[in-house]
PDB file of N, CA and C in Angstrom:
ATOM      1  N   LEU A   1       2.481  -9.156  11.323  1.00 68.00           N
ATOM      2  CA  LEU A   1       1.828  -9.223  10.087  1.00 68.00           C
ATOM      3  C   LEU A   1       1.802  -9.439   9.221  1.00 68.00           C
ATOM      4  N   GLY A   2       3.008  -8.676   8.414  1.00 83.00           N
ATOM      5  CA  GLY A   2       3.285  -8.450   7.073  1.00 83.00           C
ATOM      6  C   GLY A   2       2.465  -7.608   6.134  1.00 83.00           C
ATOM      7  N   ILE A   3       1.498  -6.809   7.108  1.00 89.00           N
ATOM      8  CA  ILE A   3       0.698  -5.643   6.541  1.00 89.00           C
ATOM      9  C   ILE A   3       0.815  -4.446   7.210  1.00 89.00           C
ATOM     10  N   TYR A   4       0.485  -2.957   6.031  1.00 92.00           N
ATOM     11  CA  TYR A   4       0.336  -1.868   6.670  1.00 92.00           C
ATOM     12  C   TYR A   4      -0.705  -1.373   6.870  1.00 92.00           C
ATOM     13  N   GLY A   5      -0.922  -0.583   7.648  1.00 93.00           N
ATOM     14  CA  GLY A   5      -1.975  -0.210   8.310  1.00 93.00           C
ATOM     15  C   GLY A   5      -2.362   1.543   8.172  1.00 93.00           C
ATOM     16  N   VAL A   6      -3.294   2.075   8.789  1.00 93.00           N
ATOM     17  CA  VAL A   6      -3.517   3.704   8.913  1.00 93.00           C
ATOM     18  C   VAL A   6      -2.268   4.675   9.335  1.00 93.00           C
ATOM     19  N   ALA A   7      -1.134   4.060  10.159  1.00 95.00           N
ATOM     20  CA  ALA A   7      -0.318   4.538  10.916  1.00 95.00           C
ATOM     21  C   ALA A   7       0.439   5.095   9.380  1.00 95.00           C
ATOM     22  N   ALA A   8       0.813   4.131   8.495  1.00 96.00           N
ATOM     23  CA  ALA A   8       1.868   3.676   7.687  1.00 96.00           C
ATOM     24  C   ALA A   8       0.970   4.762   6.631  1.00 96.00           C
ATOM     25  N   ALA A   9       0.021   4.427   5.876  1.00 95.00           N
ATOM     26  CA  ALA A   9      -0.801   5.784   5.257  1.00 95.00           C
ATOM     27  C   ALA A   9      -1.161   6.923   5.249  1.00 95.00           C
ATOM     28  N   GLU A  10      -1.126   7.190   6.637  1.00 96.00           N
ATOM     29  CA  GLU A  10      -0.900   8.414   7.672  1.00 96.00           C
ATOM     30  C   GLU A  10       0.687   8.746   6.948  1.00 96.00           C
ATOM     31  N   ALA A  11       1.600   8.365   7.339  1.00 97.00           N
ATOM     32  CA  ALA A  11       2.508   8.942   7.396  1.00 97.00           C
ATOM     33  C   ALA A  11       2.722   8.962   5.812  1.00 97.00           C
ATOM     34  N   MET A  12       2.762   7.960   4.984  1.00 97.00           N
ATOM     35  CA  MET A  12       2.916   8.482   3.373  1.00 97.00           C
ATOM     36  C   MET A  12       1.973   9.623   2.909  1.00 97.00           C
ATOM     37  N   ALA A  13       1.076   9.870   3.113  1.00 97.00           N
ATOM     38  CA  ALA A  13       0.739  10.923   2.873  1.00 97.00           C
ATOM     39  C   ALA A  13       1.040  12.356   3.221  1.00 97.00           C
ATOM     40  N   LEU A  14       1.812  12.387   4.133  1.00 97.00           N
ATOM     41  CA  LEU A  14       2.400  13.465   4.571  1.00 97.00           C
ATOM     42  C   LEU A  14       3.801  13.397   4.152  1.00 97.00           C
ATOM     43  N   GLY A  15       4.268  12.457   3.080  1.00 98.00           N
ATOM     44  CA  GLY A  15       5.625  12.464   2.589  1.00 98.00           C
ATOM     45  C   GLY A  15       6.377  11.867   3.106  1.00 98.00           C
ATOM     46  N   ARG A  16       6.539  11.019   4.219  1.00 98.00           N
ATOM     47  CA  ARG A  16       7.309  10.548   5.237  1.00 98.00           C
ATOM     48  C   ARG A  16       7.553   9.128   4.905  1.00 98.00           C
ATOM     49  N   LEU A  17       8.875   8.985   5.207  1.00 98.00           N
ATOM     50  CA  LEU A  17       9.642   7.556   4.411  1.00 98.00           C
ATOM     51  C   LEU A  17       9.059   6.486   5.720  1.00 98.00           C
ATOM     52  N   VAL A  18       8.165   5.711   5.057  1.00 98.00           N
ATOM     53  CA  VAL A  18       7.804   4.518   6.121  1.00 98.00           C
ATOM     54  C   VAL A  18       8.437   3.031   5.862  1.00 98.00           C
ATOM     55  N   VAL A  19       9.147   2.710   6.815  1.00 97.00           N
ATOM     56  CA  VAL A  19      10.027   1.411   6.964  1.00 97.00           C
ATOM     57  C   VAL A  19       9.112   0.982   7.902  1.00 97.00           C
ATOM     58  N   SER A  20       9.049  -0.205   6.974  1.00 96.00           N
ATOM     59  CA  SER A  20       8.309  -1.524   7.711  1.00 96.00           C
ATOM     60  C   SER A  20       8.403  -3.168   7.073  1.00 96.00           C
ATOM     61  N   ASP A  21       8.052  -4.352   7.400  1.00 96.00           N
ATOM     62  CA  ASP A  21       8.119  -5.441   7.207  1.00 96.00           C
ATOM     63  C   ASP A  21       7.156  -5.599   6.682  1.00 96.00           C
ATOM     64  N   VAL A  22       6.564  -5.564   5.323  1.00 96.00           N
ATOM     65  CA  VAL A  22       5.434  -6.057   4.323  1.00 96.00           C
ATOM     66  C   VAL A  22       5.400  -6.810   3.843  1.00 96.00           C
ATOM     67  N   ASP A  23       4.663  -7.860   3.914  1.00 94.00           N
ATOM     68  CA  ASP A  23       5.112  -9.147   3.260  1.00 94.00           C
ATOM     69  C   ASP A  23       4.678  -8.636   1.781  1.00 94.00           C
ATOM     70  N   GLN A  24       5.583  -9.515   1.290  1.00 95.00           N
ATOM     71  CA  GLN A  24       5.632  -9.406  -0.313  1.00 95.00           C
ATOM     72  C   GLN A  24       4.553  -9.784  -0.944  1.00 95.00           C
ATOM     73  N   SER A  25       3.227 -10.833  -0.374  1.00 95.00           N
ATOM     74  CA  SER A  25       2.214 -11.272  -0.977  1.00 95.00           C
ATOM     75  C   SER A  25       1.450  -9.495  -0.953  1.00 95.00           C
ATOM     76  N   VAL A  26       1.775  -9.091   0.128  1.00 95.00           N
ATOM     77  CA  VAL A  26       0.965  -7.232   0.253  1.00 95.00           C
ATOM     78  C   VAL A  26       1.252  -6.484  -1.124  1.00 95.00           C
ATOM     79  N   TYR A  27       3.046  -6.490  -1.246  1.00 95.00           N
ATOM     80  CA  TYR A  27       3.363  -5.568  -1.909  1.00 95.00           C
ATOM     81  C   TYR A  27       2.486  -6.021  -3.946  1.00 95.00           C
ATOM     82  N   ASP A  28       2.140  -7.462  -3.948  1.00 96.00           N
ATOM     83  CA  ASP A  28       2.167  -8.069  -4.918  1.00 96.00           C
ATOM     84  C   ASP A  28       0.672  -7.988  -5.160  1.00 96.00           C
ATOM     85  N   ALA A  29      -0.328  -7.794  -4.325  1.00 94.00           N
ATOM     86  CA  ALA A  29      -1.871  -7.360  -4.159  1.00 94.00           C
ATOM     87  C   ALA A  29      -2.043  -5.812  -4.439  1.00 94.00           C
ATOM     88  N   VAL A  30      -1.279  -5.258  -4.007  1.00 94.00           N
ATOM     89  CA  VAL A  30      -1.407  -3.547  -4.055  1.00 94.00           C
ATOM     90  C   VAL A  30      -1.130  -3.262  -5.938  1.00 94.00           C
ATOM     91  N   GLN A  31       0.179  -3.957  -5.960  1.00 95.00           N
ATOM     92  CA  GLN A  31       0.324  -4.062  -7.874  1.00 95.00           C
ATOM     93  C   GLN A  31      -0.627  -4.386  -8.595  1.00 95.00           C
ATOM     94  N   ALA A  32      -1.132  -5.623  -8.388  1.00 95.00           N
ATOM     95  CA  ALA A  32      -2.119  -6.004  -9.214  1.00 95.00           C
ATOM     96  C   ALA A  32      -3.354  -5.700  -9.590  1.00 95.00           C
ATOM     97  N   ARG A  33      -3.744  -5.163  -7.866  1.00 91.00           N
ATOM     98  CA  ARG A  33      -5.411  -4.415  -8.015  1.00 91.00           C
ATOM     99  C   ARG A  33      -5.115  -2.684  -8.431  1.00 91.00           C
ATOM    100  N   THR A  34      -3.730  -2.131  -8.275  1.00 91.00           N
ATOM    101  CA  THR A  34      -4.027  -0.651  -8.624  1.00 91.00           C
ATOM    102  C   THR A  34      -3.165  -0.110  -9.459  1.00 91.00           C
ATOM    103  N   GLY A  35      -1.937  -1.100  -9.928  1.00 95.00           N
ATOM    104  CA  GLY A  35      -1.090  -0.564 -10.821  1.00 95.00           C
ATOM    105  C   GLY A  35      -0.055   0.082  -9.836  1.00 95.00           C
ATOM    106  N   LEU A  36      -0.067   0.045  -9.472  1.00 96.00           N
ATOM    107  CA  LEU A  36       1.476   0.892  -8.207  1.00 96.00           C
ATOM    108  C   LEU A  36       2.034   0.214  -7.521  1.00 96.00           C
ATOM    109  N   THR A  37       3.224   0.462  -6.979  1.00 96.00           N
ATOM    110  CA  THR A  37       4.127  -0.135  -6.210  1.00 96.00           C
ATOM    111  C   THR A  37       4.056   0.590  -4.844  1.00 96.00           C
ATOM    112  N   LEU A  38       4.129  -0.106  -4.243  1.00 97.00           N
ATOM    113  CA  LEU A  38       3.540   0.435  -2.459  1.00 97.00           C
ATOM    114  C   LEU A  38       4.863   1.010  -1.683  1.00 97.00           C
ATOM    115  N   PRO A  39       4.259   2.311  -1.648  1.00 97.00           N
ATOM    116  CA  PRO A  39       6.044   2.687  -1.336  1.00 97.00           C
ATOM    117  C   PRO A  39       6.729   2.613   0.344  1.00 97.00           C
ATOM    118  N   VAL A  40       6.552   1.532   0.378  1.00 97.00           N
ATOM    119  CA  VAL A  40       7.315   1.604   1.917  1.00 97.00           C
ATOM    120  C   VAL A  40       8.830   1.029   1.836  1.00 97.00           C
ATOM    121  N   CYS A  41       9.371   1.098   2.549  1.00 97.00           N
ATOM    122  CA  CYS A  41      11.053   0.655   2.542  1.00 97.00           C
ATOM    123  C   CYS A  41      10.889  -0.609   3.539  1.00 97.00           C
ATOM    124  N   GLN A  42      10.867  -1.749   2.530  1.00 96.00           N
ATOM    125  CA  GLN A  42      10.834  -2.951   3.172  1.00 96.00           C
ATOM    126  C   GLN A  42      11.987  -3.511   3.779  1.00 96.00           C
ATOM    127  N   THR A  43      12.039  -3.195   4.988  1.00 97.00           N
ATOM    128  CA  THR A  43      13.041  -3.615   6.183  1.00 97.00           C
ATOM    129  C   THR A  43      12.575  -5.030   7.287  1.00 97.00           C
ATOM    130  N   PRO A  44      13.428  -6.263   7.229  1.00 96.00           N
ATOM    131  CA  PRO A  44      12.758  -6.896   8.123  1.00 96.00           C
ATOM    132  C   PRO A  44      13.265  -6.216   9.617  1.00 96.00           C
ATOM    133  N   ALA A  45      12.878  -6.395  10.753  1.00 95.00           N
ATOM    134  CA  ALA A  45      13.304  -5.964  11.947  1.00 95.00           C
ATOM    135  C   ALA A  45      14.788  -6.062  12.307  1.00 95.00           C
ATOM    136  N   ALA A  46      15.360  -7.330  11.716  1.00 97.00           N
ATOM    137  CA  ALA A  46      16.663  -7.642  12.208  1.00 97.00           C
ATOM    138  C   ALA A  46      17.561  -6.937  11.533  1.00 97.00           C
ATOM    139  N   LYS A  47      17.307  -6.229  10.076  1.00 98.00           N
ATOM    140  CA  LYS A  47      17.904  -5.625   9.578  1.00 98.00           C
ATOM    141  C   LYS A  47      17.619  -4.130   9.809  1.00 98.00           C
ATOM    142  N   LEU A  48      16.824  -3.828  10.966  1.00 97.00           N
ATOM    143  CA  LEU A  48      16.539  -2.140  10.365  1.00 97.00           C
ATOM    144  C   LEU A  48      17.770  -1.257  10.932  1.00 97.00           C
ATOM    145  N   GLU A  49      19.180  -1.645  11.700  1.00 98.00           N
ATOM    146  CA  GLU A  49      20.349  -1.074  12.117  1.00 98.00           C
ATOM    147  C   GLU A  49      20.613  -0.869  10.719  1.00 98.00           C
ATOM    148  N   ARG A  50      20.779  -1.602   9.858  1.00 98.00           N
ATOM    149  CA  ARG A  50      21.549  -1.447   8.837  1.00 98.00           C
ATOM    150  C   ARG A  50      20.968  -0.247   7.912  1.00 98.00           C
ATOM    151  N   ARG A  51      19.389  -0.426   7.743  1.00 98.00           N
ATOM    152  CA  ARG A  51      18.752   0.431   7.094  1.00 98.00           C
ATOM    153  C   ARG A  51      18.943   1.977   7.618  1.00 98.00           C
ATOM    154  N   ILE A  52      18.683   1.931   8.392  1.00 98.00           N
ATOM    155  CA  ILE A  52      19.030   3.190   9.287  1.00 98.00           C
ATOM    156  C   ILE A  52      20.396   4.000   8.553  1.00 98.00           C
ATOM    157  N   GLU A  53      21.143   2.942   9.245  1.00 98.00           N
ATOM    158  CA  GLU A  53      22.501   3.774   8.522  1.00 98.00           C
ATOM    159  C   GLU A  53      22.514   4.344   7.134  1.00 98.00           C
ATOM    160  N   ASP A  54      22.077   3.195   6.589  1.00 98.00           N
ATOM    161  CA  ASP A  54      21.953   3.279   5.203  1.00 98.00           C
ATOM    162  C   ASP A  54      20.962   4.832   4.685  1.00 98.00           C
ATOM    163  N   ILE A  55      19.900   4.873   5.062  1.00 98.00           N
ATOM    164  CA  ILE A  55      18.910   6.243   4.615  1.00 98.00           C
ATOM    165  C   ILE A  55      19.703   7.401   5.335  1.00 98.00           C
ATOM    166  N   CYS A  56      20.924   7.147   6.324  1.00 98.00           N
ATOM    167  CA  CYS A  56      21.766   8.341   6.667  1.00 98.00           C
ATOM    168  C   CYS A  56      22.413   8.463   5.778  1.00 98.00           C
ATOM    169  N   ARG A  57      23.497   7.749   5.002  1.00 98.00           N
ATOM    170  CA  ARG A  57      24.237   7.864   4.372  1.00 98.00           C
ATOM    171  C   ARG A  57      24.017   8.135   2.566  1.00 98.00           C
ATOM    172  N   ASN A  58      22.847   7.560   2.239  1.00 98.00           N
ATOM    173  CA  ASN A  58      22.337   7.876   1.002  1.00 98.00           C
ATOM    174  C   ASN A  58      20.846   8.374   0.786  1.00 98.00           C
ATOM    175  N   PRO A  59      20.521   8.773   1.063  1.00 98.00           N
ATOM    176  CA  PRO A  59      19.189   9.501   1.772  1.00 98.00           C
ATOM    177  C   PRO A  59      18.343  10.230   0.619  1.00 98.00           C
ATOM    178  N   GLU A  60      18.704   9.987  -0.789  1.00 98.00           N
ATOM    179  CA  GLU A  60      18.281  10.567  -1.647  1.00 98.00           C
ATOM    180  C   GLU A  60      17.112   9.632  -2.386  1.00 98.00           C
ATOM    181  N   PRO A  61      17.759   8.300  -2.565  1.00 98.00           N
ATOM    182  CA  PRO A  61      16.671   7.266  -2.962  1.00 98.00           C
ATOM    183  C   PRO A  61      15.590   7.534  -1.544  1.00 98.00           C
ATOM    184  N   TYR A  62      15.913   7.594  -1.077  1.00 98.00           N
ATOM    185  CA  TYR A  62      14.860   7.315   0.279  1.00 98.00           C
ATOM    186  C   TYR A  62      14.006   8.425   0.488  1.00 98.00           C
ATOM    187  N   ARG A  63      14.449   9.328   0.122  1.00 98.00           N
ATOM    188  CA  ARG A  63      13.171  10.678   0.043  1.00 98.00           C
ATOM    189  C   ARG A  63      12.525  10.633  -1.554  1.00 98.00           C
ATOM    190  N   ARG A  64      12.988  10.087  -2.407  1.00 98.00           N
ATOM    191  CA  ARG A  64      12.411   9.696  -3.330  1.00 98.00           C
ATOM    192  C   ARG A  64      11.109   8.996  -3.209  1.00 98.00           C
ATOM    193  N   LEU A  65      11.440   8.114  -2.662  1.00 98.00           N
ATOM    194  CA  LEU A  65      10.490   6.994  -2.289  1.00 98.00           C
ATOM    195  C   LEU A  65       9.266   7.597  -0.990  1.00 98.00           C
ATOM    196  N   ALA A  66       9.720   8.478  -0.099  1.00 98.00           N
ATOM    197  CA  ALA A  66       9.070   8.993   0.673  1.00 98.00           C
ATOM    198  C   ALA A  66       7.797   9.938  -0.133  1.00 98.00           C
ATOM    199  N   ARG A  67       8.813  10.694  -1.118  1.00 98.00           N
ATOM    200  CA  ARG A  67       7.863  11.733  -1.994  1.00 98.00           C
ATOM    201  C   ARG A  67       6.526  11.167  -2.836  1.00 98.00           C
ATOM    202  N   SER A  68       6.923   9.764  -2.743  1.00 97.00           N
ATOM    203  CA  SER A  68       5.564   9.284  -4.097  1.00 97.00           C
ATOM    204  C   SER A  68       4.355   8.838  -2.884  1.00 97.00           C
ATOM    205  N   GLY A  69       4.858   9.028  -1.730  1.00 97.00           N
ATOM    206  CA  GLY A  69       3.628   8.687  -0.982  1.00 97.00           C
ATOM    207  C   GLY A  69       2.543   9.406  -1.225  1.00 97.00           C
ATOM    208  N   PRO A  70       2.564  10.537  -0.903  1.00 97.00           N
ATOM    209  CA  PRO A  70       0.867  11.548  -1.019  1.00 97.00           C
ATOM    210  C   PRO A  70       0.421  10.739  -2.500  1.00 97.00           C
ATOM    211  N   SER A  71       0.721  10.866  -3.776  1.00 96.00           N
ATOM    212  CA  SER A  71      -0.131  10.228  -4.498  1.00 96.00           C
ATOM    213  C   SER A  71       0.008   9.011  -4.508  1.00 96.00           C
ATOM    214  N   PHE A  72       0.315   8.086  -3.701  1.00 96.00           N
ATOM    215  CA  PHE A  72       0.087   6.717  -3.709  1.00 96.00           C
ATOM    216  C   PHE A  72      -1.755   6.939  -2.989  1.00 96.00           C
ATOM    217  N   VAL A  73      -1.160   7.313  -1.938  1.00 96.00           N
ATOM    218  CA  VAL A  73      -2.220   7.256  -0.663  1.00 96.00           C
ATOM    219  C   VAL A  73      -3.551   8.182  -1.242  1.00 96.00           C
ATOM    220  N   THR A  74      -3.625   9.668  -2.223  1.00 94.00           N
ATOM    221  CA  THR A  74      -4.554  10.004  -2.768  1.00 94.00           C
ATOM    222  C   THR A  74      -5.130   8.715  -3.951  1.00 94.00           C
ATOM    223  N   ALA A  75      -4.251   8.278  -4.444  1.00 92.00           N
ATOM    224  CA  ALA A  75      -5.082   7.065  -5.415  1.00 92.00           C
ATOM    225  C   ALA A  75      -5.792   5.903  -4.866  1.00 92.00           C
ATOM    226  N   VAL A  76      -4.945   5.350  -3.882  1.00 92.00           N
ATOM    227  CA  VAL A  76      -5.428   4.194  -3.314  1.00 92.00           C
ATOM    228  C   VAL A  76      -6.126   3.870  -2.253  1.00 92.00           C
ATOM    229  N   HIS A  77      -6.026   5.068  -1.057  1.00 89.00           N
ATOM    230  CA  HIS A  77      -6.878   5.246  -0.398  1.00 89.00           C
ATOM    231  C   HIS A  77      -7.900   6.145  -0.125  1.00 89.00           C
ATOM    232  N   SER A  78      -8.058   6.325  -0.960  1.00 83.00           N
ATOM    233  CA  SER A  78      -9.126   8.023  -1.293  1.00 83.00           C
ATOM    234  C   SER A  78     -10.628   7.433  -0.988  1.00 83.00           C
ATOM    235  N   GLY A  79     -11.171   8.309  -0.421  1.00 84.00           N
ATOM    236  CA  GLY A  79     -13.117   7.765  -0.240  1.00 84.00           C
ATOM    237  C   GLY A  79     -13.819   7.565  -1.555  1.00 84.00           C
ATOM    238  N   GLN A  80     -13.138   7.996  -2.783  1.00 85.00           N
ATOM    239  CA  GLN A  80     -13.419   7.641  -4.125  1.00 85.00           C
ATOM    240  C   GLN A  80     -13.235   6.401  -4.294  1.00 85.00           C
ATOM    241  N   ARG A  81     -11.733   5.843  -4.147  1.00 82.00           N
ATOM    242  CA  ARG A  81     -11.680   4.386  -4.333  1.00 82.00           C
ATOM    243  C   ARG A  81     -12.105   3.645  -3.685  1.00 82.00           C
ATOM    244  N   SER A  82     -12.682   3.847  -2.378  1.00 82.00           N
ATOM    245  CA  SER A  82     -13.246   3.170  -1.604  1.00 82.00           C
ATOM    246  C   SER A  82     -14.667   2.881  -1.905  1.00 82.00           C
ATOM    247  N   ALA A  83     -15.490   3.490  -2.093  1.00 87.00           N
ATOM    248  CA  ALA A  83     -16.959   4.056  -2.669  1.00 87.00           C
ATOM    249  C   ALA A  83     -17.008   3.006  -4.079  1.00 87.00           C
ATOM    250  N   ALA A  84     -15.785   3.321  -4.537  1.00 84.00           N
ATOM    251  CA  ALA A  84     -15.535   2.423  -5.993  1.00 84.00           C
ATOM    252  C   ALA A  84     -15.460   0.735  -5.725  1.00 84.00           C
ATOM    253  N   VAL A  85     -14.920   0.563  -4.645  1.00 83.00           N
ATOM    254  CA  VAL A  85     -14.579  -1.189  -4.737  1.00 83.00           C
ATOM    255  C   VAL A  85     -15.742  -1.517  -3.600  1.00 83.00           C
ATOM    256  N   LEU A  86     -16.171  -0.396  -2.707  1.00 87.00           N
ATOM    257  CA  LEU A  86     -17.440  -1.250  -2.428  1.00 87.00           C
ATOM    258  C   LEU A  86     -18.532  -1.372  -2.812  1.00 87.00           C
ATOM    259  N   THR A  87     -18.659  -0.175  -3.918  1.00 90.00           N
ATOM    260  CA  THR A  87     -20.315  -0.664  -4.926  1.00 90.00           C
ATOM    261  C   THR A  87     -20.003  -1.651  -5.908  1.00 90.00           C
ATOM    262  N   LYS A  88     -18.545  -2.304  -6.355  1.00 87.00           N
ATOM    263  CA  LYS A  88     -18.490  -2.852  -6.801  1.00 87.00           C
ATOM    264  C   LYS A  88     -19.171  -4.678  -6.127  1.00 87.00           C
ATOM    265  N   ALA A  89     -18.260  -4.841  -4.712  1.00 88.00           N
ATOM    266  CA  ALA A  89     -17.941  -5.609  -3.877  1.00 88.00           C
ATOM    267  C   ALA A  89     -19.665  -5.978  -3.381  1.00 88.00           C
ATOM    268  N   LEU A  90     -20.934  -4.618  -3.448  1.00 90.00           N
ATOM    269  CA  LEU A  90     -22.103  -5.022  -3.061  1.00 90.00           C
ATOM    270  C   LEU A  90     -23.070  -4.632  -3.712  1.00 90.00           C
ATOM    271  N   PHE A  91     -22.973  -4.544  -5.103  1.00 88.00           N
ATOM    272  CA  PHE A  91     -24.208  -3.976  -6.035  1.00 88.00           C
ATOM    273  C   PHE A  91     -24.079  -5.029  -7.099  1.00 88.00           C
ATOM    274  N   GLN A  92     -22.844  -5.351  -7.433  1.00 80.00           N
ATOM    275  CA  GLN A  92     -22.656  -6.234  -8.879  1.00 80.00           C
ATOM    276  C   GLN A  92     -22.987  -7.421  -9.000  1.00 80.00           C
ATOM    277  N   ARG A  93     -24.177  -7.576  -9.699  1.00 61.00           N
ATOM    278  CA  ARG A  93     -24.654  -9.173  -9.595  1.00 61.00           C
ATOM    279  C   ARG A  93     -23.774 -10.293 -10.557  1.00 61.00           C
ATOM    280  N   GLY A  94     -23.843 -11.476  -9.974  1.00 58.00           N
ATOM    281  CA  GLY A  94     -23.504 -12.452 -10.872  1.00 58.00           C
ATOM    282  C   GLY A  94     -23.992 -12.557 -11.846  1.00 58.00           C
ATOM    283  N   ASN A  95     -24.169 -13.815 -12.635  1.00 48.00           N
ATOM    284  CA  ASN A  95     -24.663 -14.061 -14.152  1.00 48.00           C
ATOM    285  C   ASN A  95     -26.029 -14.317 -13.779  1.00 48.00           C
ATOM    286  N   ASP A  96     -26.724 -14.472 -12.799  1.00 49.00           N
ATOM    287  CA  ASP A  96     -27.881 -14.697 -12.417  1.00 49.00           C
ATOM    288  C   ASP A  96     -28.808 -13.388 -12.188  1.00 49.00           C
ATOM    289  N   GLY A  97     -27.548 -12.511 -12.552  1.00 50.00           N
ATOM    290  CA  GLY A  97     -28.276 -10.642 -11.405  1.00 50.00           C
ATOM    291  C   GLY A  97     -28.740 -11.124 -10.707  1.00 50.00           C
ATOM    292  N   GLY A  98     -28.409 -12.080  -9.470  1.00 48.00           N
ATOM    293  CA  GLY A  98     -28.556 -11.936  -8.323  1.00 48.00           C
ATOM    294  C   GLY A  98     -29.934 -12.158  -7.749  1.00 48.00           C
ATOM    295  N   LYS A  99     -30.608 -13.034  -8.713  1.00 49.00           N
ATOM    296  CA  LYS A  99     -32.192 -13.744  -8.399  1.00 49.00           C
ATOM    297  C   LYS A  99     -32.033 -14.755  -7.751  1.00 49.00           C
ATOM    298  N   GLU A 100     -31.134 -15.780  -7.980  1.00 43.00           N
ATOM    299  CA  GLU A 100     -31.177 -16.811  -7.638  1.00 43.00           C
ATOM    300  C   GLU A 100     -31.247 -16.934  -5.928  1.00 43.00           C
ATOM    301  N   THR A 101     -30.052 -16.034  -5.669  1.00 45.00           N
ATOM    302  CA  THR A 101     -29.386 -15.915  -4.232  1.00 45.00           C
ATOM    303  C   THR A 101     -30.018 -14.659  -3.832  1.00 45.00           C
ATOM    304  N   GLY A 102     -30.593 -13.626  -4.267  1.00 47.00           N
ATOM    305  CA  GLY A 102     -30.595 -12.451  -3.381  1.00 47.00           C
ATOM    306  C   GLY A 102     -29.504 -11.264  -3.290  1.00 47.00           C
ATOM    307  N   GLN A 103     -28.028 -12.478  -3.261  1.00 49.00           N
ATOM    308  CA  GLN A 103     -26.968 -11.926  -2.491  1.00 49.00           C
ATOM    309  C   GLN A 103     -26.273 -11.081  -3.802  1.00 49.00           C
ATOM    310  N   PRO A 104     -25.524 -10.261  -3.419  1.00 48.00           N
ATOM    311  CA  PRO A 104     -24.544  -9.147  -3.335  1.00 48.00           C
ATOM    312  C   PRO A 104     -23.226 -10.894  -4.539  1.00 48.00           C
ATOM    313  N   SER A 105     -23.232  -9.982  -5.561  1.00 47.00           N
ATOM    314  CA  SER A 105     -21.632 -10.918  -5.935  1.00 47.00           C
ATOM    315  C   SER A 105     -20.411 -10.575  -5.745  1.00 47.00           C
ATOM    316  N   THR A 106     -19.268 -11.882  -5.586  1.00 46.00           N
ATOM    317  CA  THR A 106     -18.008 -10.801  -4.818  1.00 46.00           C
ATOM    318  C   THR A 106     -17.319 -11.053  -5.801  1.00 46.00           C
TER     319      THR A 106
END
């Protein structure tokens, strides 16, 4: 699917390296909406063996990436951020103040 999910977020929150094949559009959306870089080691399945070998040979860049996970999860996946996003989506009105349709603006 090219997305990341709960297991990846949980691993990031624990400061673990996440190796996955996340679509570039997801990286771009995260960057555009949060100003942060998704700390996932992009690796297509066909290149997984090579990536694991590189992690073993040169672990420090991957450790740095893993260490950025907890702050990313706190900033992007916190209850406060979820509440703010939902509040904006559900309660901000369009130019008509929601009077014409009675529907929240998106």
